[in-house]
One Martini backbone bead per residue (centre of mass of N, CA, C, O) as a GRO file, in nm:
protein
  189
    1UNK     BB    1   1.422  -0.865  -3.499
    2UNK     BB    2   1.184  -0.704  -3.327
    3UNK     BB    3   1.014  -0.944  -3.346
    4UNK     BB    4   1.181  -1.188  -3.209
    5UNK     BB    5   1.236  -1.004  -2.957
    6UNK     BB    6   0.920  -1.008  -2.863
    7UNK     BB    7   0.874  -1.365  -2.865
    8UNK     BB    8   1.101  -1.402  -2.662
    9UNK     BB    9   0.960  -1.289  -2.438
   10UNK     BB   10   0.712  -1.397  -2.435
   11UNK     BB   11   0.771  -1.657  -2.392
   12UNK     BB   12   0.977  -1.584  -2.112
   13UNK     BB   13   0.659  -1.511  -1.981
   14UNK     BB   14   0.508  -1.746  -2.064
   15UNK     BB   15   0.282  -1.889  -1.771
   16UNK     BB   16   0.048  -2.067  -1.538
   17UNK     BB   17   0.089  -1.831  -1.335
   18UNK     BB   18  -0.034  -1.676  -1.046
   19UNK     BB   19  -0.089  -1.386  -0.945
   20UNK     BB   20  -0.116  -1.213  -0.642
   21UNK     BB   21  -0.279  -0.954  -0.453
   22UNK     BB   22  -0.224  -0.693  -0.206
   23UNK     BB   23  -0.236  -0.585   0.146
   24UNK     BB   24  -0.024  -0.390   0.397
   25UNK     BB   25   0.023  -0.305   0.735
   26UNK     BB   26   0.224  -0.222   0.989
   27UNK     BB   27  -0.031  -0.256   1.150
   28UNK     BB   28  -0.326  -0.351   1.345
   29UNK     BB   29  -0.308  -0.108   1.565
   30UNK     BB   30  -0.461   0.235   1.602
   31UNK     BB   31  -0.447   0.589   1.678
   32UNK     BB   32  -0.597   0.868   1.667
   33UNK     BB   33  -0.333   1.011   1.411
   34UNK     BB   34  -0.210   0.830   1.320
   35UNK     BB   35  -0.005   0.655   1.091
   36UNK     BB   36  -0.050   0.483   0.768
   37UNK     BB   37   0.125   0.208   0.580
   38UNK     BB   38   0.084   0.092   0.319
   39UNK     BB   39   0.086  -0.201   0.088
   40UNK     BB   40   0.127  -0.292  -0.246
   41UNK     BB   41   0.126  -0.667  -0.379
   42UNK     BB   42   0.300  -0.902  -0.546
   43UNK     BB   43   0.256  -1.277  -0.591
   44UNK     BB   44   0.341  -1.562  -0.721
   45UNK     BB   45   0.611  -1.523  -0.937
   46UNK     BB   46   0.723  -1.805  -0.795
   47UNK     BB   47   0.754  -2.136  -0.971
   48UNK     BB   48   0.926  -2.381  -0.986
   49UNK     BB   49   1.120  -2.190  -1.141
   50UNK     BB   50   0.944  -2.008  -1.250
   51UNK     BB   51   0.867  -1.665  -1.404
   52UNK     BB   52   0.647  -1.365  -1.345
   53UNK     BB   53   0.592  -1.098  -1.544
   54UNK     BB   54   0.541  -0.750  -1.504
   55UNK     BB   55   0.428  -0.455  -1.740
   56UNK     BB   56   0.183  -0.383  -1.580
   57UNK     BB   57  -0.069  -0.143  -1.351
   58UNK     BB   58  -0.407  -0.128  -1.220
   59UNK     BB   59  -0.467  -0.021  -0.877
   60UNK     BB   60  -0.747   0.001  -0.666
   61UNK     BB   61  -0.809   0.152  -0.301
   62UNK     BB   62  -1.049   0.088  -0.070
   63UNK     BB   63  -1.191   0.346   0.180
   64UNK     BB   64  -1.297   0.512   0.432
   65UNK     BB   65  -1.305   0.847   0.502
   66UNK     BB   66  -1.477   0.857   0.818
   67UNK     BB   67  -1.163   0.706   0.914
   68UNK     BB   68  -0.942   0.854   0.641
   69UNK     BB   69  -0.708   0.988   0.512
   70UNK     BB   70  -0.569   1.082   0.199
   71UNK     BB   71  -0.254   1.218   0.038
   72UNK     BB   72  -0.164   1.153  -0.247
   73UNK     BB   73   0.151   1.237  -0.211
   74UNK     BB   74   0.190   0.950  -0.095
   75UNK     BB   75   0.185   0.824  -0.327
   76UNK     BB   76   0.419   0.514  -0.425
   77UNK     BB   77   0.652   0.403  -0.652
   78UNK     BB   78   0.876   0.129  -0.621
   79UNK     BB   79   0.997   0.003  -0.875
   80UNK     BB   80   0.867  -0.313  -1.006
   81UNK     BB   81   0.908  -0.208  -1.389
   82UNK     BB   82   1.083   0.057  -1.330
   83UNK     BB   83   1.092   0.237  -1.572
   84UNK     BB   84   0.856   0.379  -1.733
   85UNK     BB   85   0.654   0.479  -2.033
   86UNK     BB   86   0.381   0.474  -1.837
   87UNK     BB   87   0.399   0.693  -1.585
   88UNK     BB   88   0.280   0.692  -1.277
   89UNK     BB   89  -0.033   0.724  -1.240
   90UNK     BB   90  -0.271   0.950  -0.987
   91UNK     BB   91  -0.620   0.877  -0.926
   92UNK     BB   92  -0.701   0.987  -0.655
   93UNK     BB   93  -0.911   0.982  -0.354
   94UNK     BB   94  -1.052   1.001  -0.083
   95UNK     BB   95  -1.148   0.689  -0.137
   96UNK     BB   96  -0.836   0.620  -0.319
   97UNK     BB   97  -0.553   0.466  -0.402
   98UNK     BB   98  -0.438   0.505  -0.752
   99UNK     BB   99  -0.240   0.314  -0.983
  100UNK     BB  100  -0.088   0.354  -1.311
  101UNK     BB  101   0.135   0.140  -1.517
  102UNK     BB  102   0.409   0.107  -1.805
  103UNK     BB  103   0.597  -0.080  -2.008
  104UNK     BB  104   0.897  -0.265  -2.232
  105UNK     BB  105   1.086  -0.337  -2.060
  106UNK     BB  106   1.235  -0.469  -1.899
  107UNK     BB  107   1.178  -0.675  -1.547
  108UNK     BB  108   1.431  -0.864  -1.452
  109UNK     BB  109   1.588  -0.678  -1.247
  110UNK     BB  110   1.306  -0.649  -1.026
  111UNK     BB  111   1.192  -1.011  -1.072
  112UNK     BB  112   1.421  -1.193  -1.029
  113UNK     BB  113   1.352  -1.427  -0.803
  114UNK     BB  114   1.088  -1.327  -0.716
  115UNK     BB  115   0.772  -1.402  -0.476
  116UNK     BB  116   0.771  -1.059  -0.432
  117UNK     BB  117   0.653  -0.761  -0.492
  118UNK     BB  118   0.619  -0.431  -0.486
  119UNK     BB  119   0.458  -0.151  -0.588
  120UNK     BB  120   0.278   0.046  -0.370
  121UNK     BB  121   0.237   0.335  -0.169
  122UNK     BB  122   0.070   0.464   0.117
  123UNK     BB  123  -0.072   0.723   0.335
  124UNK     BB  124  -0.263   0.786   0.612
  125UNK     BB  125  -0.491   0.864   0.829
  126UNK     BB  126  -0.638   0.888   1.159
  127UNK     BB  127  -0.964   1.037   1.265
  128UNK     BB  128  -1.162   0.752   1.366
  129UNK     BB  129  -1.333   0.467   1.552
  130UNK     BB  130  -1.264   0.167   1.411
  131UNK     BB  131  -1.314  -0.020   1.168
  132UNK     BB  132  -1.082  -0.075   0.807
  133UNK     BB  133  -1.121  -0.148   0.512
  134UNK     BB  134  -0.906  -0.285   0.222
  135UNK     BB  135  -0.968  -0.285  -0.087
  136UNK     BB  136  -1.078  -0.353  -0.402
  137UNK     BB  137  -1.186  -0.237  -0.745
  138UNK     BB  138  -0.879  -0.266  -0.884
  139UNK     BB  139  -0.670  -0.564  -1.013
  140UNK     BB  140  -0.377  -0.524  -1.243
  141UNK     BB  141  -0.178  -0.762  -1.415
  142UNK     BB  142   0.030  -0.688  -1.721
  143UNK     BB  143   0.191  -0.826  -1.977
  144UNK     BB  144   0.338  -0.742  -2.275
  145UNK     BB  145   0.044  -0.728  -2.414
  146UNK     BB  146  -0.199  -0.684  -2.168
  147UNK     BB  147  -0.274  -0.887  -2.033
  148UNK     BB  148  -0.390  -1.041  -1.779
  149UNK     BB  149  -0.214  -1.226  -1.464
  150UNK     BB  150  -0.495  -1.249  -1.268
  151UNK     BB  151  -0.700  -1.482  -1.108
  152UNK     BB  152  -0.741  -1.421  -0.835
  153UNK     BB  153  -0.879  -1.253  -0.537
  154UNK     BB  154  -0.771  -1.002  -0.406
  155UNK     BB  155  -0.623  -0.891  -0.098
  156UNK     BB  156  -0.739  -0.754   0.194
  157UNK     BB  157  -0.758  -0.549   0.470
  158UNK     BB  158  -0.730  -0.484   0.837
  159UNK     BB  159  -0.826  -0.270   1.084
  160UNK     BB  160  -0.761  -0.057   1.393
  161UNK     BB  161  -0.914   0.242   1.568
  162UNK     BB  162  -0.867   0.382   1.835
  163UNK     BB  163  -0.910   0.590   2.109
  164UNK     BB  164  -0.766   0.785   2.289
  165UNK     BB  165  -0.725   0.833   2.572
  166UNK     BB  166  -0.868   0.979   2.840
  167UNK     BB  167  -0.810   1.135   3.139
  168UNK     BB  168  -0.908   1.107   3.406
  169UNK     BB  169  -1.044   1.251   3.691
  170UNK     BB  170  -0.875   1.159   3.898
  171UNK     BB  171  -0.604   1.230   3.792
  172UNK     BB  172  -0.662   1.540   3.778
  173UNK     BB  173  -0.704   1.572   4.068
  174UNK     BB  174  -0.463   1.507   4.175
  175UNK     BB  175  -0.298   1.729   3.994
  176UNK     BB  176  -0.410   1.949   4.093
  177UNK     BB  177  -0.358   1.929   4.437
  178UNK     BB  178  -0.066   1.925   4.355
  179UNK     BB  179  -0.050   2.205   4.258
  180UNK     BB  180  -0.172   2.348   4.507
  181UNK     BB  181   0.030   2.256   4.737
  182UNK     BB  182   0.289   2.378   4.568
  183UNK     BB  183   0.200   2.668   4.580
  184UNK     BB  184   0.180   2.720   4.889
  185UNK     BB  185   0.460   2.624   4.973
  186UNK     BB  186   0.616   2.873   4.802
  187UNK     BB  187   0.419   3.106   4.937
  188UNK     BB  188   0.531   3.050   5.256
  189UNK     BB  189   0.845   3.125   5.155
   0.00000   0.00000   0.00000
């Protein structure tokens, strides 16, 4: 019975959807200090009503350090094949941000009629000014046999860190004035 109750699941949940692999950010454009909230999510899980369901991810997401920094602490998993049998490993480093987890349990409560899910998110720090790209260096998401079910090429994203203006020079010496006439005239009095 459990070996039938296997051949069942495999048959519903293989299809010829291919799954695409993406991250996005909160925004297009920060400034040195503010936090970066990723996203990284599976779509294409449903076409024409057909659902492609998956039972473990691997995913790694890289970036410069000399841009951003993360707090390993921040990597979070979203709940996207449920309470997990194996996992969410949390394999983060400087320049990565690395989760891998798998089931066998049903997930389709988690994905059913979703052509979107969240898979995890992490937080960065901006350090430095300039563009920061987020990249994979592996993106793999597996049906219940362990099978690979990705077969586009991951997208990443990209934004841009500004440098906050300094106050110039000019506001600076008119507020310095305005500080010496305010002393004087409390002075005279």
């Amino acid at each position: 019975m459990k070996k039938f109750f296997l051949l069942l699941m495999a048959a519903a949940t293989f299809n010829a959807n291919a799954a695409l692999i993406s991250i996005t950010t909160d925004k297009d454009t920060y400034n040195v200090g503010e936090t970066i909230t990723a996203t990284v999510s599976a779509s294409g899980l449903s076409l024409n009503g057909v659902q492609t369901y998956f039972f473990g991810y691997d995913i790694s997401v890289l970036f410069d350090s000399l841009f951003v920094s993360l707090d390993p602490n921040t990597v979070m998993d979203l709940g996207a094949i449920g309470t997990p049998l194996f996992g969410p490993f949390n394999d983060s480093s400087a320049n990565s941000a690395s989760l891998s987890s798998a089931t066998f349990a049903p997930v389709d409560l988690f994905q059913n009629g979703k052509t979107e899910v969240d898979i995890f998110s992490f937080v960065l720090v901006a350090l430095s000014s300039g563009m920061v790209d987020l990249s994979f260096s592996e993106a793999q998401l597996s049906d219940l046999f362990g099978s690979n079910i990705v077969d586009n090429a991951p997208q990443g994203t990209s934004f841009e860190i500004a440098q906050v203006p300094a106050p110039g020079t000019f506001a600076l010496s008119l507020l310095a004035l305005g500080g010496m006439v305010f002393a004087r005239k409390r002075a005279k009095q």
